[in-house]
Coordinates of C-alpha atoms in Angstrom, one line a residue:
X13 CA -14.6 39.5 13.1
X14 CA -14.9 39.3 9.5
X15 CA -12.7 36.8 8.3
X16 CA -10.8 33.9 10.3
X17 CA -7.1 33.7 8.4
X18 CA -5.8 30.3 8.4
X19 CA -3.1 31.4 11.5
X20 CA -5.8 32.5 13.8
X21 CA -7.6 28.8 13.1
X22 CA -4.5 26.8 13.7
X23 CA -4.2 28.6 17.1
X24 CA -7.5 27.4 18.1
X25 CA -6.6 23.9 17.0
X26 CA -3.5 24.2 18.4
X27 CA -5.6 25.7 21.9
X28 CA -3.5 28.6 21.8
X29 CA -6.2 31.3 22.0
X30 CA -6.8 32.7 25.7
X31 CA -10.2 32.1 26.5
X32 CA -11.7 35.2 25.4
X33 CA -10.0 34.8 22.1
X34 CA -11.7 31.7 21.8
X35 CA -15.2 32.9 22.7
X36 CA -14.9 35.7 20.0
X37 CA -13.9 33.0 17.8
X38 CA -16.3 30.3 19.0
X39 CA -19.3 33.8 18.0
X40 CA -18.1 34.4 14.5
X41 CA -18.2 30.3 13.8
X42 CA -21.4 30.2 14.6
X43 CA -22.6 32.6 11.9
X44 CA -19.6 32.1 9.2
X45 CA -20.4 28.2 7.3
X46 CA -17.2 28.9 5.5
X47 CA -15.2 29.4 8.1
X48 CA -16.8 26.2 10.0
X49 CA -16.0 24.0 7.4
X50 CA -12.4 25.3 7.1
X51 CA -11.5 24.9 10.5
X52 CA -13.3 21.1 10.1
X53 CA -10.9 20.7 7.1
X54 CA -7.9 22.2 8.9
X55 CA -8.6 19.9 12.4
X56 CA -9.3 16.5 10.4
X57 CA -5.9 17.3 8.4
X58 CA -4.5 18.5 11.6
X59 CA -5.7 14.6 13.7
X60 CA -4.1 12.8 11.0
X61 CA -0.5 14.3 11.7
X62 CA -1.0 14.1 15.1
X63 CA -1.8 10.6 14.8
X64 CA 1.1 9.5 13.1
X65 CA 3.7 11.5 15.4
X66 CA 1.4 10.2 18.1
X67 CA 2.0 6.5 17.2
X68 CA 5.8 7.2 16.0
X69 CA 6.7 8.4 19.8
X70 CA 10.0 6.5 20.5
X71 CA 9.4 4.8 23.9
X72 CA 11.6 7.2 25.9
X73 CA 8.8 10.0 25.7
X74 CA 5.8 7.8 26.9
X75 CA 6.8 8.9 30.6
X76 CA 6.8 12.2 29.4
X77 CA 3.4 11.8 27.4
X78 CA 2.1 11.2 31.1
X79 CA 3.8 13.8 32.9
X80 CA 2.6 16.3 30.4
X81 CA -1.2 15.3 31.1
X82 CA -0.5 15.3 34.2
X83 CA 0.6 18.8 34.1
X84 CA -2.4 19.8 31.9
X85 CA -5.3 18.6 34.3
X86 CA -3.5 20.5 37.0
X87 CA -3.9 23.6 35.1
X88 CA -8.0 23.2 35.1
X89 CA -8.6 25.9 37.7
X90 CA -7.0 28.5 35.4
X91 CA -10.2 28.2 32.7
X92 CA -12.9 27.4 34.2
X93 CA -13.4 23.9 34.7
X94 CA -13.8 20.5 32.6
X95 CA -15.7 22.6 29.6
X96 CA -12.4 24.9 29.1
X97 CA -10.1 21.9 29.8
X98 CA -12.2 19.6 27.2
X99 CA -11.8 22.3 24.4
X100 CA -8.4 22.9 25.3
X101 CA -6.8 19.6 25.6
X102 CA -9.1 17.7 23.8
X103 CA -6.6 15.0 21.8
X104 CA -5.3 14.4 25.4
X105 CA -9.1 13.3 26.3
X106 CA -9.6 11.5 22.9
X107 CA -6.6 9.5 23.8
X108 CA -7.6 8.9 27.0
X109 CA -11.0 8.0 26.5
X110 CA -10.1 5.5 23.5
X111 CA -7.6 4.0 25.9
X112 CA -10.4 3.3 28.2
X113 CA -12.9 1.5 25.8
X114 CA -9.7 -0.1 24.9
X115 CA -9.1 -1.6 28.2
X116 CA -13.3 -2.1 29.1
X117 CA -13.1 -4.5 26.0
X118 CA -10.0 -6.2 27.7
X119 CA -11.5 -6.4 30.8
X120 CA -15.5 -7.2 29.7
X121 CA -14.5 -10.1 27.1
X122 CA -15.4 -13.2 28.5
X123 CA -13.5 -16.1 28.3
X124 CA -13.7 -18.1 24.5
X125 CA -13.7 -21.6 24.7
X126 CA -10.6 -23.2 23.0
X127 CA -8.3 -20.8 23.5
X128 CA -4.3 -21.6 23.5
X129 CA -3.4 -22.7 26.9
X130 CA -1.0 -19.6 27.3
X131 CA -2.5 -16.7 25.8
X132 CA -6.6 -15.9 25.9
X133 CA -6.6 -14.3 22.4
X134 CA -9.4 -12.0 21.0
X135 CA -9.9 -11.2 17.8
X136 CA -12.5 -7.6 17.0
X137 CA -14.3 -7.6 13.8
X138 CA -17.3 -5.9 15.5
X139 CA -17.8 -1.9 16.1
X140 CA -20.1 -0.5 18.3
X141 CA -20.4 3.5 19.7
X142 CA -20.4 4.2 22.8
X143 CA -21.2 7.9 23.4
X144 CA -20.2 9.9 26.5
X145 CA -20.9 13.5 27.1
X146 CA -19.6 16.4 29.0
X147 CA -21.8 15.7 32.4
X148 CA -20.1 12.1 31.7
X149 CA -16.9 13.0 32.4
X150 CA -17.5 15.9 35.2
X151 CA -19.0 13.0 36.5
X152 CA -15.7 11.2 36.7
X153 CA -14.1 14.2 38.0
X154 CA -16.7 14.6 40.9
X155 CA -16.3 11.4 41.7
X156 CA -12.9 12.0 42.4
X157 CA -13.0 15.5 44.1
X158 CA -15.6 14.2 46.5
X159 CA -13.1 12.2 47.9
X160 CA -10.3 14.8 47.6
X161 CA -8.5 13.2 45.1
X162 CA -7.1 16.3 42.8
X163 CA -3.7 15.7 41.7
X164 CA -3.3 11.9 40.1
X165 CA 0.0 11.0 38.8
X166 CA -0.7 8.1 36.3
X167 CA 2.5 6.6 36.3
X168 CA 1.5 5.3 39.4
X169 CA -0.9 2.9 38.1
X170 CA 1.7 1.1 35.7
X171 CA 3.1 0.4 33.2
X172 CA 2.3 1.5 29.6
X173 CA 5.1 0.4 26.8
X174 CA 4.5 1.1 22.6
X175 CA 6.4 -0.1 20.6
X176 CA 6.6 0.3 16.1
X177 CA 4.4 2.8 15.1
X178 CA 6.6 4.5 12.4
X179 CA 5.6 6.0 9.7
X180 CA 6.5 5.5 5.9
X181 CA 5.1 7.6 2.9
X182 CA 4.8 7.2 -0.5
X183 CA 4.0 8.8 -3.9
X184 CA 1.3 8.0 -6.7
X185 CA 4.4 6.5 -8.2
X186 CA 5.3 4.0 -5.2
X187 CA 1.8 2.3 -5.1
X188 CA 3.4 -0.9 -6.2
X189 CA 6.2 -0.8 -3.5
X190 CA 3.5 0.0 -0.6
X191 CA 1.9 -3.0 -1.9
X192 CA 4.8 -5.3 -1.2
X193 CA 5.4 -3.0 2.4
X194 CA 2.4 -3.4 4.0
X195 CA 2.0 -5.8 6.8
X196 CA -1.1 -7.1 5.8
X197 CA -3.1 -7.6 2.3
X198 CA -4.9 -5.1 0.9
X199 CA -7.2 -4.9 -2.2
X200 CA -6.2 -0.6 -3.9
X201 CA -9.2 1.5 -3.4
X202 CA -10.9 3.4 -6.4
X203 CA -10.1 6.9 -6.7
X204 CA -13.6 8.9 -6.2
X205 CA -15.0 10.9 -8.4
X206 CA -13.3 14.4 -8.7
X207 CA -10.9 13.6 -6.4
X208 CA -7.2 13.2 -6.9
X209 CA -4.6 10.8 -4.6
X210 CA -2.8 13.7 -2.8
X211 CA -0.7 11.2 -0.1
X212 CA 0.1 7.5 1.1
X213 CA 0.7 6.7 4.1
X214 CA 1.8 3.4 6.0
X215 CA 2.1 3.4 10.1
X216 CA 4.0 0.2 11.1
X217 CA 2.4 -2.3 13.1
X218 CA 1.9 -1.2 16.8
X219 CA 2.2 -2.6 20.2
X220 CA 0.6 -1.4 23.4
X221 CA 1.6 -3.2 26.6
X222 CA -0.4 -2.6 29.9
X223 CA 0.7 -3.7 33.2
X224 CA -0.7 -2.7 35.8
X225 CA 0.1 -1.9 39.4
X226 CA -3.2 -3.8 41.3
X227 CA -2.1 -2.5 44.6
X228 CA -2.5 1.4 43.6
X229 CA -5.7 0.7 41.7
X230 CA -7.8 -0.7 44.2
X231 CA -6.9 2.1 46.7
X232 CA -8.0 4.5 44.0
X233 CA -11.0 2.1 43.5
X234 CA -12.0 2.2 47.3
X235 CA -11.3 6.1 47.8
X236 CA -13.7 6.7 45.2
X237 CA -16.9 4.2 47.2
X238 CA -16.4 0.9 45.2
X239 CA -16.3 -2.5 46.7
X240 CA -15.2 -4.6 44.4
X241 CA -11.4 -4.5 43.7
X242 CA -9.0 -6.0 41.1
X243 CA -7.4 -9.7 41.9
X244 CA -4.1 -9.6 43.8
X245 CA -3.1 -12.1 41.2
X246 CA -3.2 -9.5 38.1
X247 CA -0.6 -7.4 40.0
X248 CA 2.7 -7.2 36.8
X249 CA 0.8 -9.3 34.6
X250 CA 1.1 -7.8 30.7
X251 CA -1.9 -7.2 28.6
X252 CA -0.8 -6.4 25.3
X253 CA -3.0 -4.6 22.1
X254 CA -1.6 -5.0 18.7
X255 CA -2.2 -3.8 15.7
X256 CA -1.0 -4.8 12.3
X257 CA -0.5 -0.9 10.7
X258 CA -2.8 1.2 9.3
X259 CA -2.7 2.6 5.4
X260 CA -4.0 5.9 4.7
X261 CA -5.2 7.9 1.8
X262 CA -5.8 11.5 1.3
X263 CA -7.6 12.9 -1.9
X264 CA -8.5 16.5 -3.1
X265 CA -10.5 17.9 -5.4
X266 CA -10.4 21.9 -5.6
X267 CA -14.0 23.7 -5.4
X268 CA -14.5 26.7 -7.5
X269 CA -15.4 30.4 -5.6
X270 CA -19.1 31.0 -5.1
X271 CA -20.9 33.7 -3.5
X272 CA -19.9 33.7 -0.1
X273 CA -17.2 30.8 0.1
X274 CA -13.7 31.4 -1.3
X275 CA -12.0 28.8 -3.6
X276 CA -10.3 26.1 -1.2
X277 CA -10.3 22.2 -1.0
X278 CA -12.0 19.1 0.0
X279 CA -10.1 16.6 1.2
X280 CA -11.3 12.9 1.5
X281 CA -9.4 10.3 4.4
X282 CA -9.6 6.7 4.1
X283 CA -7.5 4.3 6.5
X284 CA -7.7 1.0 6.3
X285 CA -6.1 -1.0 9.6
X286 CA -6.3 -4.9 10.1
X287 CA -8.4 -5.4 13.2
X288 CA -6.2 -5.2 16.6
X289 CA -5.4 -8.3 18.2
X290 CA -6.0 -7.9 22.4
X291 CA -3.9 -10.9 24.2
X292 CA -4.7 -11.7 27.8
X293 CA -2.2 -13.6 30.3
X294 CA -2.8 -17.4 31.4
X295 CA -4.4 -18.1 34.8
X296 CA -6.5 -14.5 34.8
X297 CA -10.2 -14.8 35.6
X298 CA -11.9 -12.7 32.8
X299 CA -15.3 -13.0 34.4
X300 CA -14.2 -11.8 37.4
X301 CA -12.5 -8.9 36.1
X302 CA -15.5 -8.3 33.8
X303 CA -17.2 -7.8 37.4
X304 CA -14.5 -5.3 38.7
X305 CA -14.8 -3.3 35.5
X306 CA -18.2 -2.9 35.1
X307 CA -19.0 -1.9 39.0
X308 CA -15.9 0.5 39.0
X309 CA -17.7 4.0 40.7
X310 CA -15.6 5.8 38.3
X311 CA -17.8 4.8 34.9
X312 CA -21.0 6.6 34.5
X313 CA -23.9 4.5 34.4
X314 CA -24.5 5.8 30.9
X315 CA -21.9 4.0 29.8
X316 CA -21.4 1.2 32.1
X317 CA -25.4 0.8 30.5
X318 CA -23.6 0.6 26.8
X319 CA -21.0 -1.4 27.9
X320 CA -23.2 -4.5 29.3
X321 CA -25.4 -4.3 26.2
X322 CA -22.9 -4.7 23.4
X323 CA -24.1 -8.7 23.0
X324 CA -21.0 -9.9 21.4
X325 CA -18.2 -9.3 24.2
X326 CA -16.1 -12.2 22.1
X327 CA -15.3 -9.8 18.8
X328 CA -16.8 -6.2 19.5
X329 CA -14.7 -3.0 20.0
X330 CA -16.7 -0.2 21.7
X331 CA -15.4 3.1 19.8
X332 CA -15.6 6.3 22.4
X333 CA -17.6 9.1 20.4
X334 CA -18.1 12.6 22.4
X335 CA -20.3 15.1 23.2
X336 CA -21.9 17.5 20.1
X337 CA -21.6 14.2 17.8
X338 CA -24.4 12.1 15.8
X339 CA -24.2 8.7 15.2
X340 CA -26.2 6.6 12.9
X341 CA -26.6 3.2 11.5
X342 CA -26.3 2.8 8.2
X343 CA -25.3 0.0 5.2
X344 CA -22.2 0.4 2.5
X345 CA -22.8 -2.6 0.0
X346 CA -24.2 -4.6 2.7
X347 CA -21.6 -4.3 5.6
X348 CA -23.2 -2.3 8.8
X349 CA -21.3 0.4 9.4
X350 CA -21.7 3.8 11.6
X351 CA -22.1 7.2 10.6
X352 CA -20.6 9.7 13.1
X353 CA -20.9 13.5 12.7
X354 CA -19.1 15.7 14.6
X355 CA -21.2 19.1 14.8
X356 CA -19.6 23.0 15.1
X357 CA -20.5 25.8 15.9
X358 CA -24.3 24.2 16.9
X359 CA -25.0 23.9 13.5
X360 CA -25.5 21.1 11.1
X361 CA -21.6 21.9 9.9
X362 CA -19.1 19.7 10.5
X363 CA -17.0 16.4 9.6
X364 CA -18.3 13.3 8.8
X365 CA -16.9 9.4 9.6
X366 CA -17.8 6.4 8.3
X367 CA -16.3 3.3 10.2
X368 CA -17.3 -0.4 9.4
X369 CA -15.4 -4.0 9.5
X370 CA -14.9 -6.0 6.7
X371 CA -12.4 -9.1 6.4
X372 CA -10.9 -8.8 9.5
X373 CA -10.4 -4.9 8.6
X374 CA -11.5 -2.0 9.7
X375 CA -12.5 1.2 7.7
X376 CA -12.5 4.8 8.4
X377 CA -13.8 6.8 5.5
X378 CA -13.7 10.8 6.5
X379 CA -14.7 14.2 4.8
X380 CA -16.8 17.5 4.9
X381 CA -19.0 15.8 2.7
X382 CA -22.7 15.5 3.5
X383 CA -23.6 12.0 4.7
X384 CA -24.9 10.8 0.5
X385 CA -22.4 12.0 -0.5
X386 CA -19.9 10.0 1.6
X387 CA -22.0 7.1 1.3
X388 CA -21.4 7.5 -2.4
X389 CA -17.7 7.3 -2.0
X390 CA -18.0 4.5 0.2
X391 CA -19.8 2.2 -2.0
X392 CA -17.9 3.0 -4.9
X393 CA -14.1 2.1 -2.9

């Protein structure tokens, strides 16, 4: 394979390739840096779309959201196993694996003191990774098989409910009307260097509403070895995740042809989202439950080892980051903030993320530019 057209890349995003398709692919990435950092263009562009039809799902196609994983985990025996099911399905897995940070930082928070006397109300303005890795989650799935649990239908564990979500866009000539749109205040972010404002987007403020079914947990809970179950009392009570929106900007700049790399583009993401808002029922033990969820059999002790050393339970969110990613620590004018670099091919190609709080807002700053050089862009926002 000598050249990777743009169609043949979209079909691995898209996990249309049969497997050997994807192998021959997978062969040529590994020696080809142009064609890496294409594909890492094409997928970031590709995650951003995704995100906002995602989040813009009317209500009626949650059930079918689930019904369609459900389908796709029963399919694993046709590929070999987790590895083939992680490449192919892997937004499914990065949904579900943020959805379960989510609900460990529900679960783990301990109760604050002064609180409303209806509502236990936590407010993030922390980050903190929490890395899992491919033996991570074929441990989850052992732990299941072992007990001969194979086909899981997740509706049967409640109740999941979004609501808002949709998503507005607007031209270099709207600017002033986002301003006025968004739901929460905003100072306009520099233009880098180079770059040009290519779109604007706004996603609505979202709502996710758990409730789950205590009953069907806890005998999932005690087929898989634990002992220590969820309280009866939790059984229909909501726990609800909101977020205010999200704004997001996409700049280009256009890179001349060099030996060895076409012309193409570099594109730049920043989103900026007020920090979500996690509101927990009256009259529910959080320690307790903090218990349940940290000796659930199900969490590998990697992470349940991550999980119970993030010191401030009160205002941290634990972001999931996956296998073949590196994650450092590093400063933007001050704030902490954490690199993350997803690798392909093996190689030191791929995407890079910087994420960090500030004001009750958090910031994701993306691009195939090498960590100084994001840092560059960062401090000059």
């Amino acid at each position: 394979m000598a050249y990777c057209h743009e169609g043949l890349l979209q079909s691995s995003i898209d996990a249309e390739l049969t497997i050997a398709e994807q192998r021959e692919l997978d062969a040529h990435l590994h020696d080809c840096h142009n064609c890496r950092q294409r594909l890492a263009e094409m997928t970031a562009m590709d995650s951003l779309t995704k995100e906002k039809m995602t989040l813009a799902l009317p209500e009626s196609q949650v059930d079918q959201a689930w019904h369609s994983l459900n389908q796709r985990l029963a399919r694993k025996q046709r590929g070999g196993g987790i590895l083939y099911t992680i490449r192919k399905h892997r937004p499914a897995f990065t949904v579900a694996a943020t959805l379960i940070f989510v609900l460990a930082t529900v679960l783990v928070t301990p109760v604050r003191d002064g609180l409303a006397a209806f509502l236990h109300l936590f407010r993030v303005n922390q980050l903190e990774a929490v890395t899992f890795t491919v033996e991570d989650l074929q441990q989850i799935q052992n732990q299941f098989y072992g007990q001969g649990t194979r086909d899981i239908d997740l509706r049967q564990f409640g109740q999941l409910k979004l609501t808002g979500g949709e998503a507005q866009h607007f031209s270099r000539e709207d600017l002033s009307i986002l301003a006025e749109q968004s739901p929460f205040p905003f100072k306009m972010p520099v233009t880098p260097e180079k770059f040009s404002l290519e779109a604007v987007s706004l996603i609505n403020p979202t709502t996710i509403e758990l409730v789950p079914s205590v009953g069907q947990i806890n005998q999932l809970i005690k087929a898989a070895g634990g002992s220590l179950l969820l309280p009866q009392e939790l059984d229909g009570k909501s726990f609800t995740i909101s977020s205010s929106g999200t704004l997001q900007f996409v700049y280009v700049y256009p890179y001349p042809q060099t030996e060895g790399n076409r012309q193409g583009q570099q594109h730049l993401s920043l989103k900026i989202t007020a920090a979500p808002e996690i509101l927990v029922p009256e009259g529910i033990d959080v320690n307790a439950l903090r218990e349940v969820v940290l000796s659930l059999p199900f969490i590998p002790q990697s992470i349940r080892r991550q999980l119970v050393q993030i010191e401030d339970w009160q205002t941290t969110l634990p972001i999931p980051v996956g296998p073949g990613s590196l994650i450092k620590e590093v400063f933007i004018n001050d704030h902490r903030a954490l690199y993350i670099y997803e690798k392909w091919g093996g190689e030191s190609t791929g995407f890079g993320h910087l994420v960090w709080g500030d004001d009750q807002k958090i910031y994701v700053l993306s691009s195939g530019l090498s960590e100084e050089e994001l840092l560059a862009v960062a401090r000059s926002l």
